[in-house]
Amino acid sequence: MIAAAEHEARVHAIAAEVRERIGRGEPVHIDKGGVHHVVPLPGDRRFRSPAIDVSALRRVLHVDREARRCVAEPGVTFADLVDVTLPMGLVPAVVPELEGITVGGAVAGCAVESSSFRVGGFHDTCRELELVSGAGEVITCSRERESLAYDMVHGSYGTLAIVTRLEFDLVPAEPFVELSYEHHRDPARYFAAMRAHCEAGEYAFIDGIVHGPDELVLCLGRFVARAPHVSDYRRRHIYYKSTRTRAVDYLRTRDYFFRYDTECHWLTRTVPGLENRLVRALVGKHVLGSTNLIRWSNRLGPLLGALKRRPDVVVDLFVPHRRILDFYGWYACEPRFYPLWVIPYRLPRWYPWLSPAMVDKIGDPLLVDCAIYGMPNGEPGRDWSQVFEEQTYACDGVKTLISRNHYTRERFFSIYDEANYSAAKRRLDPHGVFPGLYEKLHRVG
C-alpha cells in the first residue's frame, strides 16, 4: 500500500508539472534517467527542450504469482525485474537482451527478443498502461479501454504521453536454458528451418547469428530444471563467438536472457584488446556490459564523431519472412557485415500504427528482425544507413527508428498510419507539448 501511495503521489506531481509547462507554453522531453538506447547523433537537438524527470519511477510495485502478472513503473530495468520474478519461478514473456533496457522503453521503442516468434513484442504482453498525457491528465488504457491510446503509445518514442505504470504477463521459468545450435550453409534451408521451428512450437526461444554469407547458426532454446554443465559468458568467454563451434550449450536462465549484454552484442570487438582474456580479466568490471559500454561510447562520442564521416549503422530491420531470401541475397552480396543477428517475430495482430497500405505490403505476419550493430559507414559515395532504409522498404519491411532516418514525410506516413497517430495525438497531446513522431525521429546527422 505504501508503494502504491508513493507511486500515485509521484504520478500526480508529474502531471502537475506537465500542466505547469503548458501554462508557460514550453515543449518538453521525457528524461527517464539511466543510459539511452536510442543512438546519439552529433549535434542531436532532441534533448534541448526542458525535461520532465521520471527517473524516480523505477520500482516493481506488485507481482501476482497465481495470475502471473506484474505491475511495475517504467524505469524498472529488465535485469532488476528478472531478479525479482525469477526466484518465484516466473519471468516476463519477452526479455530484451540488454540489462539496462527498461520496461517503459521496451513499449516506447518496440522491443523484441527470441521468444517473440510466440508472443510478439514486449508491448503485446502488456495488459494495461498508465499514462500522463500532454494535457497533464492521468489516463489508464488497455485494449478494452482507450484502445487507440494503448496501441499508439507502442513505438511512439515519447511523442504522445509519459508511461508511468505497466501491468504485464509473466510466464513460468526453470533455472536453466538448454541451447541447441543448428549450423547451416544454405540460406534457403536456414530460413525454412527457422519458420518450421516457429510453427512447430517445440522451443521457447529461437534466434540466429549469421557469421558469414554461408555460415548461419540457428539458436534453439528451452527451459530445463537441471544442466549437466553451465557456461559463463559474463567476463572471460564471449557468447556470440561460441555459437560458431558449439552444438549444445547450457546457461543459467538470467545469463541466457542477457547473453549479449557483456559485449553489447559485439561492440567490444571495435575496442582494441577488449576481446583479449587478460584485458577482460583486468578491466572487465569497468568496461564490459552494455551499460558501461554505452556510457563510454557516449562520453567519447564527441571525439569519435569528429573522426568519422558518419556514425556507425545501428538498426533493426523487420523483413517479412516471405521476402527474407530476397533481402538476404542482397545483404550477402552488398554490405556483407557480420555478425548479423536474426530474430523471428510473429505479429499477434496488425498494429494500428501500421498504415493499411503497409499491412498489405508486409503480407506475412512472421517477420525476421535483421539487427545490424556497429557497421562502419564512412564511404564517401554511399550512406549505408539510407541504403538499408531503402532496401528494407523495397523488400516490404519496416525499420526501427532508433538511429538515423532519411524518410521523406510522404514515405514515412506511407508506412506509419498518419490518421491513427493524429487521432492519438489529439487525445493524448492536444497542446503539442511533445514533438511529433516524424519531427522527432527524422534524424539524419
Coordinates of C-alpha atoms in Angstrom, one line a residue:
M1 CA 0.0 0.0 0.0
I2 CA 2.9 2.4 0.8
A3 CA 4.4 1.8 -2.6
A4 CA 1.1 2.4 -4.4
A5 CA 0.5 5.6 -2.4
E6 CA 4.0 6.8 -3.2
H7 CA 3.6 5.9 -6.9
E8 CA 0.3 7.9 -7.1
A9 CA 1.9 10.9 -5.5
R10 CA 4.8 10.9 -7.9
V11 CA 2.5 10.5 -10.9
H12 CA 0.3 13.4 -9.8
A13 CA 3.4 15.5 -9.3
I14 CA 4.5 14.7 -12.9
A15 CA 1.0 15.5 -14.2
A16 CA 1.1 18.9 -12.3
E17 CA 4.5 19.7 -13.8
V18 CA 3.1 19.0 -17.3
R19 CA 0.2 21.3 -16.7
E20 CA 2.6 24.0 -15.5
R21 CA 4.7 23.6 -18.7
I22 CA 1.5 24.0 -20.8
G23 CA 0.8 27.3 -18.9
R24 CA 4.3 28.5 -19.8
G25 CA 4.0 27.3 -23.4
E26 CA 7.1 25.1 -23.1
P27 CA 7.7 22.0 -25.1
V28 CA 9.3 19.2 -23.1
H29 CA 11.0 15.8 -23.4
I30 CA 11.0 12.9 -21.1
D31 CA 14.1 12.1 -19.0
K32 CA 13.9 8.6 -17.8
G33 CA 17.5 8.6 -16.3
G34 CA 20.0 5.7 -16.9
V35 CA 21.5 5.1 -20.3
H36 CA 19.7 5.8 -23.5
H37 CA 19.4 3.1 -26.2
V38 CA 18.4 5.5 -29.0
V39 CA 21.6 6.0 -30.9
P40 CA 23.1 9.5 -30.2
L41 CA 23.9 11.6 -33.2
P42 CA 26.3 14.5 -33.5
G43 CA 24.5 17.8 -32.9
D44 CA 21.3 16.0 -31.9
R45 CA 18.8 18.5 -30.7
R46 CA 16.3 16.1 -29.1
F47 CA 17.2 16.9 -25.5
R48 CA 17.5 20.7 -25.7
S49 CA 13.9 21.3 -24.5
P50 CA 13.2 21.2 -20.7
A51 CA 13.0 17.7 -19.3
I52 CA 10.2 16.0 -17.3
D53 CA 12.2 13.9 -14.9
V54 CA 10.6 10.5 -14.4
S55 CA 13.7 8.7 -13.2
A56 CA 12.2 8.1 -9.8
L57 CA 9.6 5.7 -11.3
R58 CA 11.8 2.6 -11.2
R59 CA 10.1 0.1 -8.8
V60 CA 8.3 -3.2 -9.2
L61 CA 5.0 -2.4 -7.5
H62 CA 3.4 -5.9 -7.3
V63 CA 3.8 -9.5 -8.5
D64 CA 0.7 -11.7 -8.6
R65 CA 2.2 -15.2 -8.7
E66 CA -1.1 -17.0 -9.3
A67 CA -2.3 -14.7 -12.0
R68 CA 1.2 -14.5 -13.4
R69 CA 1.0 -10.7 -13.7
C70 CA 3.4 -7.9 -12.7
V71 CA 2.9 -4.2 -12.1
A72 CA 5.9 -2.0 -12.5
E73 CA 7.0 1.5 -13.1
P74 CA 8.6 2.4 -16.4
G75 CA 12.1 2.8 -15.2
V76 CA 12.5 -0.7 -13.9
T77 CA 15.2 -2.4 -15.9
F78 CA 14.7 -5.9 -17.2
A79 CA 17.8 -7.0 -15.2
D80 CA 16.2 -5.8 -11.9
L81 CA 12.8 -7.2 -13.0
V82 CA 14.2 -10.7 -13.7
D83 CA 16.0 -10.6 -10.3
V84 CA 12.6 -10.1 -8.6
T85 CA 10.5 -12.6 -10.6
L86 CA 12.9 -15.4 -11.4
P87 CA 13.2 -16.6 -7.8
M88 CA 9.4 -17.0 -7.9
G89 CA 9.7 -19.3 -11.0
L90 CA 8.4 -16.5 -13.3
V91 CA 9.8 -14.2 -15.9
P92 CA 8.5 -11.6 -18.4
A93 CA 7.3 -13.3 -21.6
V94 CA 9.7 -11.1 -23.6
V95 CA 13.1 -10.1 -22.1
P96 CA 15.1 -7.8 -24.3
E97 CA 18.8 -8.7 -24.5
L98 CA 20.5 -5.7 -22.7
E99 CA 20.3 -5.4 -18.9
G100 CA 19.7 -1.6 -18.9
I101 CA 16.6 -1.6 -21.2
T102 CA 13.6 -0.5 -19.2
V103 CA 10.0 -1.8 -19.3
G104 CA 8.8 1.6 -20.4
G105 CA 11.5 1.9 -23.0
A106 CA 10.5 -1.5 -24.4
V107 CA 7.0 -0.3 -25.1
A108 CA 8.0 3.1 -26.5
G109 CA 10.7 1.5 -28.7
C110 CA 9.2 -1.8 -29.9
A111 CA 11.4 -4.4 -28.0
V112 CA 11.5 -8.0 -29.3
E113 CA 13.7 -11.0 -28.5
S114 CA 14.0 -14.7 -29.0
S115 CA 10.5 -15.5 -27.6
S116 CA 8.8 -13.1 -30.0
F117 CA 8.0 -15.8 -32.5
R118 CA 5.4 -17.0 -29.9
V119 CA 4.1 -13.9 -28.2
G120 CA 5.1 -10.8 -30.3
G121 CA 6.9 -7.9 -28.7
F122 CA 7.0 -6.9 -25.0
H123 CA 4.1 -4.5 -25.7
D124 CA 1.9 -7.4 -26.7
T125 CA 2.3 -8.9 -23.2
C126 CA 1.1 -5.7 -21.5
R127 CA -2.4 -5.7 -20.1
E128 CA -2.7 -2.1 -19.0
L129 CA -0.7 1.1 -19.2
E130 CA -1.0 4.2 -17.1
L131 CA -0.1 7.4 -18.9
V132 CA 0.4 11.1 -18.1
S133 CA -0.9 12.9 -21.2
G134 CA 0.4 16.1 -22.7
A135 CA -2.6 17.8 -21.1
G136 CA -1.5 16.7 -17.6
E137 CA -4.2 14.1 -17.4
V138 CA -3.7 10.6 -15.8
I139 CA -5.1 8.0 -18.2
T140 CA -5.4 4.3 -17.8
C141 CA -5.6 2.4 -21.0
S142 CA -5.8 -1.2 -22.3
R143 CA -7.1 -3.0 -25.4
E144 CA -10.6 -2.6 -24.0
R145 CA -10.4 0.9 -22.6
E146 CA -8.8 3.8 -24.5
S147 CA -7.6 1.2 -27.0
L148 CA -6.2 3.7 -29.5
A149 CA -4.0 5.4 -26.9
Y150 CA -2.9 1.9 -25.7
D151 CA -2.0 0.8 -29.3
M152 CA -0.4 4.0 -30.4
V153 CA 2.0 4.5 -27.4
H154 CA 3.7 1.4 -28.8
G155 CA 6.6 2.7 -30.9
S156 CA 5.8 6.3 -30.2
Y157 CA 9.2 7.1 -28.7
G158 CA 7.9 9.6 -26.1
T159 CA 5.9 11.7 -28.6
L160 CA 2.4 11.0 -27.2
A161 CA 2.5 10.6 -23.5
I162 CA 4.6 9.6 -20.4
V163 CA 4.2 6.0 -19.5
T164 CA 4.0 5.8 -15.6
R165 CA 2.9 2.3 -14.9
L166 CA 2.6 -1.0 -16.7
E167 CA 0.8 -4.3 -16.0
F168 CA 2.1 -7.2 -18.0
D169 CA 2.1 -11.0 -18.2
L170 CA 4.7 -13.3 -16.7
V171 CA 5.4 -16.9 -17.8
P172 CA 6.8 -20.0 -15.9
A173 CA 10.5 -20.4 -16.0
E174 CA 13.1 -23.0 -15.0
P175 CA 16.6 -22.3 -13.6
F176 CA 18.4 -23.1 -16.8
V177 CA 18.1 -22.8 -20.6
E178 CA 19.4 -25.6 -22.9
L179 CA 20.6 -24.3 -26.2
S180 CA 20.8 -26.4 -29.4
Y181 CA 22.7 -24.9 -32.4
E182 CA 21.9 -25.8 -36.0
H183 CA 24.6 -25.0 -38.4
H184 CA 23.6 -24.2 -42.0
R185 CA 25.4 -23.4 -45.2
D186 CA 22.4 -22.8 -47.4
P187 CA 20.4 -19.6 -46.6
A188 CA 17.2 -21.1 -48.1
R189 CA 17.3 -24.1 -45.8
Y190 CA 18.3 -21.9 -42.9
F191 CA 15.3 -19.6 -43.1
A192 CA 13.0 -22.5 -44.0
A193 CA 14.2 -24.3 -40.8
M194 CA 13.6 -21.1 -38.8
R195 CA 10.0 -21.0 -40.0
A196 CA 9.4 -24.7 -39.4
H197 CA 10.7 -24.4 -35.9
C198 CA 8.5 -21.4 -35.2
E199 CA 5.4 -23.3 -36.5
A200 CA 6.3 -26.5 -34.6
G201 CA 6.4 -24.7 -31.3
E202 CA 8.8 -27.2 -29.6
Y203 CA 11.2 -24.4 -28.4
A204 CA 10.7 -21.5 -26.1
F205 CA 13.4 -19.4 -27.7
I206 CA 14.5 -19.0 -31.4
D207 CA 17.1 -16.6 -32.8
G208 CA 20.1 -16.8 -35.0
I209 CA 23.6 -15.5 -35.6
V210 CA 24.9 -15.3 -39.1
H211 CA 28.7 -15.3 -39.1
G212 CA 29.2 -15.1 -42.8
P213 CA 27.3 -15.5 -46.1
D214 CA 27.2 -19.3 -45.8
E215 CA 27.8 -19.7 -42.0
L216 CA 24.3 -19.4 -40.5
V217 CA 23.6 -20.6 -37.0
L218 CA 20.1 -21.2 -35.6
C219 CA 19.9 -21.0 -31.8
L220 CA 17.1 -23.0 -30.3
G221 CA 16.4 -22.8 -26.6
R222 CA 14.2 -24.4 -24.0
F223 CA 13.9 -24.2 -20.2
V224 CA 15.3 -27.1 -18.2
A225 CA 15.3 -27.8 -14.5
R226 CA 18.9 -29.2 -14.5
A227 CA 22.0 -28.7 -16.5
P228 CA 25.0 -31.1 -16.8
H229 CA 27.3 -28.1 -17.0
V230 CA 26.9 -24.3 -17.3
S231 CA 28.8 -21.8 -19.5
D232 CA 29.6 -18.4 -18.2
Y233 CA 29.9 -15.5 -20.7
R234 CA 30.0 -12.7 -18.2
R235 CA 33.7 -12.0 -18.3
R236 CA 36.3 -14.2 -19.9
H237 CA 34.4 -16.0 -22.6
I238 CA 32.4 -14.5 -25.5
Y239 CA 28.9 -15.7 -26.3
Y240 CA 28.4 -14.8 -29.9
K241 CA 31.8 -16.5 -30.8
S242 CA 30.7 -19.7 -29.0
T243 CA 27.9 -20.2 -31.4
R244 CA 30.3 -20.9 -34.3
T245 CA 31.6 -24.1 -32.8
R246 CA 29.1 -25.5 -30.2
A247 CA 26.3 -27.9 -30.9
V248 CA 24.8 -27.7 -27.4
D249 CA 25.2 -25.3 -24.5
Y250 CA 23.6 -24.6 -21.1
L251 CA 23.2 -21.2 -19.4
R252 CA 21.6 -20.1 -16.2
T253 CA 18.3 -18.5 -17.2
R254 CA 19.3 -15.0 -16.2
D255 CA 22.5 -15.4 -18.2
Y256 CA 20.6 -16.6 -21.2
F257 CA 18.4 -13.5 -21.2
F258 CA 21.4 -11.2 -21.1
R259 CA 23.8 -13.4 -23.2
Y260 CA 24.6 -10.4 -25.5
D261 CA 25.0 -7.9 -22.7
T262 CA 28.7 -8.4 -21.8
E263 CA 29.7 -7.4 -25.4
C264 CA 26.7 -5.2 -26.0
H265 CA 26.2 -7.6 -28.9
W266 CA 29.7 -7.3 -30.4
L267 CA 30.7 -3.7 -29.6
T268 CA 33.8 -5.0 -27.7
R269 CA 35.4 -6.1 -30.9
T270 CA 35.6 -2.4 -32.0
V271 CA 37.8 -1.6 -29.0
P272 CA 41.4 -2.9 -29.4
G273 CA 42.2 -5.6 -26.9
L274 CA 38.8 -5.8 -25.3
E275 CA 38.2 -9.3 -26.6
N276 CA 41.5 -10.5 -25.1
R277 CA 41.0 -12.6 -22.0
L278 CA 43.8 -11.0 -20.0
V279 CA 42.5 -7.5 -20.7
R280 CA 39.0 -8.6 -19.8
A281 CA 40.2 -10.0 -16.5
L282 CA 42.0 -6.8 -15.6
V283 CA 39.5 -4.1 -16.6
G284 CA 36.3 -6.0 -17.4
K285 CA 34.3 -4.8 -14.4
H286 CA 34.8 -1.2 -15.5
V287 CA 34.1 -1.5 -19.3
L288 CA 32.2 -4.7 -20.1
G289 CA 28.5 -4.8 -20.1
S290 CA 26.0 -2.7 -22.2
T291 CA 25.6 0.0 -19.5
N292 CA 29.4 0.5 -19.2
L293 CA 30.0 0.3 -23.0
I294 CA 27.1 2.7 -23.9
R295 CA 28.3 5.2 -21.2
W296 CA 31.8 5.1 -22.5
S297 CA 30.6 5.4 -26.1
N298 CA 28.5 8.5 -25.1
R299 CA 31.5 10.1 -23.3
L300 CA 33.8 9.6 -26.2
G301 CA 31.0 10.4 -28.7
P302 CA 32.1 14.0 -29.5
L303 CA 35.7 12.9 -30.2
L304 CA 34.7 9.8 -32.2
G305 CA 32.1 11.8 -34.1
A306 CA 34.7 14.3 -35.1
L307 CA 36.8 11.5 -36.6
K308 CA 34.0 9.8 -38.5
R309 CA 32.2 11.0 -41.6
R310 CA 29.0 9.4 -40.3
P311 CA 28.1 7.4 -37.2
D312 CA 28.2 3.6 -37.5
V313 CA 25.0 1.8 -38.5
V314 CA 22.9 0.5 -35.6
V315 CA 19.5 -0.6 -36.7
D316 CA 16.9 -3.3 -36.7
L317 CA 15.2 -4.2 -40.0
F318 CA 11.9 -6.2 -39.9
V319 CA 11.6 -8.1 -43.2
P320 CA 8.6 -10.4 -43.9
H321 CA 9.7 -14.0 -43.9
R322 CA 8.3 -14.4 -47.4
R323 CA 10.8 -11.8 -48.6
I324 CA 13.8 -12.7 -46.4
L325 CA 15.7 -14.6 -49.1
D326 CA 15.4 -11.6 -51.4
F327 CA 16.8 -9.3 -48.6
Y328 CA 19.5 -11.8 -47.5
G329 CA 20.6 -12.4 -51.1
W330 CA 21.2 -8.7 -51.5
Y331 CA 22.8 -8.5 -48.0
A332 CA 25.3 -11.3 -48.6
C333 CA 26.5 -9.6 -51.9
E334 CA 26.4 -5.9 -50.9
P335 CA 27.0 -4.9 -47.2
R336 CA 28.3 -8.3 -46.1
F337 CA 28.7 -7.1 -42.5
Y338 CA 28.8 -9.9 -39.9
P339 CA 27.7 -11.0 -37.3
L340 CA 24.1 -10.4 -38.3
W341 CA 21.6 -11.1 -35.6
V342 CA 18.3 -12.5 -36.8
I343 CA 15.1 -12.9 -34.7
P344 CA 11.8 -14.3 -35.9
Y345 CA 8.9 -12.1 -34.7
R346 CA 5.3 -13.1 -35.3
L347 CA 2.8 -10.2 -35.1
P348 CA -0.1 -11.3 -32.9
R349 CA -2.2 -8.8 -34.9
W350 CA -1.7 -6.0 -37.3
Y351 CA -0.7 -3.0 -35.3
P352 CA -2.9 0.2 -35.7
W353 CA 0.3 2.3 -36.2
L354 CA 1.0 0.5 -39.4
S355 CA -0.8 2.1 -42.4
P356 CA -3.3 -0.2 -44.2
A357 CA -1.1 0.1 -47.3
M358 CA 1.9 -1.1 -45.3
V359 CA -0.1 -4.0 -43.8
D360 CA -0.9 -5.2 -47.4
K361 CA 2.7 -4.7 -48.4
I362 CA 4.1 -6.8 -45.5
G363 CA 1.6 -9.6 -46.1
D364 CA 3.2 -12.2 -43.9
P365 CA 2.8 -11.8 -40.0
L366 CA 6.1 -13.7 -39.5
L367 CA 8.9 -11.1 -39.7
V368 CA 12.6 -11.6 -39.4
D369 CA 14.4 -8.9 -37.4
C370 CA 17.8 -8.4 -39.1
A371 CA 19.8 -6.5 -36.4
I372 CA 22.9 -4.7 -37.8
Y373 CA 25.0 -3.3 -35.0
G374 CA 28.2 -1.3 -35.5
M375 CA 28.7 -1.4 -39.2
P376 CA 31.2 1.3 -40.3
N377 CA 29.5 3.9 -42.5
G378 CA 32.3 6.1 -43.9
E379 CA 32.2 5.5 -47.6
P380 CA 32.2 8.9 -49.4
G381 CA 29.7 7.9 -52.1
R382 CA 27.3 5.7 -50.2
D383 CA 25.4 6.2 -46.9
W384 CA 24.7 2.7 -45.7
S385 CA 22.1 4.0 -43.3
Q386 CA 20.0 5.2 -46.2
V387 CA 20.7 2.2 -48.3
F388 CA 19.4 -0.1 -45.6
E389 CA 16.3 2.0 -45.2
E390 CA 15.5 1.9 -49.0
Q391 CA 16.3 -1.8 -49.3
T392 CA 14.1 -2.7 -46.4
Y393 CA 11.2 -0.8 -47.9
A394 CA 11.9 -2.5 -51.3
C395 CA 11.6 -5.9 -49.5
D396 CA 8.2 -4.9 -47.9
G397 CA 9.8 -4.4 -44.5
V398 CA 9.8 -1.8 -41.7
K399 CA 12.9 -0.4 -40.0
T400 CA 13.1 0.7 -36.4
L401 CA 13.6 4.4 -35.7
I402 CA 16.4 4.2 -33.1
S403 CA 19.1 5.6 -35.4
R404 CA 19.4 7.8 -38.5
N405 CA 16.2 8.2 -40.5
H406 CA 16.1 9.6 -44.0
Y407 CA 12.4 9.2 -45.0
T408 CA 10.5 12.0 -46.7
R409 CA 7.3 12.8 -44.8
E410 CA 5.3 11.2 -47.6
R411 CA 7.3 7.9 -47.4
F412 CA 7.2 8.0 -43.6
F413 CA 3.4 8.2 -43.5
S414 CA 3.0 5.5 -46.2
I415 CA 4.5 3.2 -43.5
Y416 CA 3.0 4.7 -40.3
D417 CA -0.7 5.4 -40.1
E418 CA -0.9 9.2 -40.0
A419 CA -4.7 9.2 -39.3
N420 CA -4.4 7.0 -36.2
Y421 CA -1.3 8.8 -35.0
S422 CA -3.0 12.2 -35.4
A423 CA -6.1 10.9 -33.6
A424 CA -3.9 9.7 -30.7
K425 CA -2.0 13.0 -30.7
R426 CA -5.3 14.9 -30.3
R427 CA -6.4 12.7 -27.4
L428 CA -3.0 12.5 -25.6
D429 CA -1.1 15.6 -26.5
P430 CA -3.7 18.3 -27.6
H431 CA -1.3 21.2 -26.8
G432 CA 1.7 19.7 -28.6
V433 CA 3.8 19.5 -25.5
F434 CA 5.8 16.6 -27.0
P435 CA 7.3 16.6 -30.5
G436 CA 5.6 14.9 -33.4
L437 CA 6.8 11.4 -34.3
Y438 CA 8.2 12.4 -37.7
E439 CA 9.7 15.6 -36.4
K440 CA 11.5 13.9 -33.5
L441 CA 12.8 10.9 -35.5
H442 CA 13.7 12.4 -38.8
R443 CA 17.3 12.1 -37.6
V444 CA 19.9 12.5 -40.3
G445 CA 23.3 13.6 -38.8

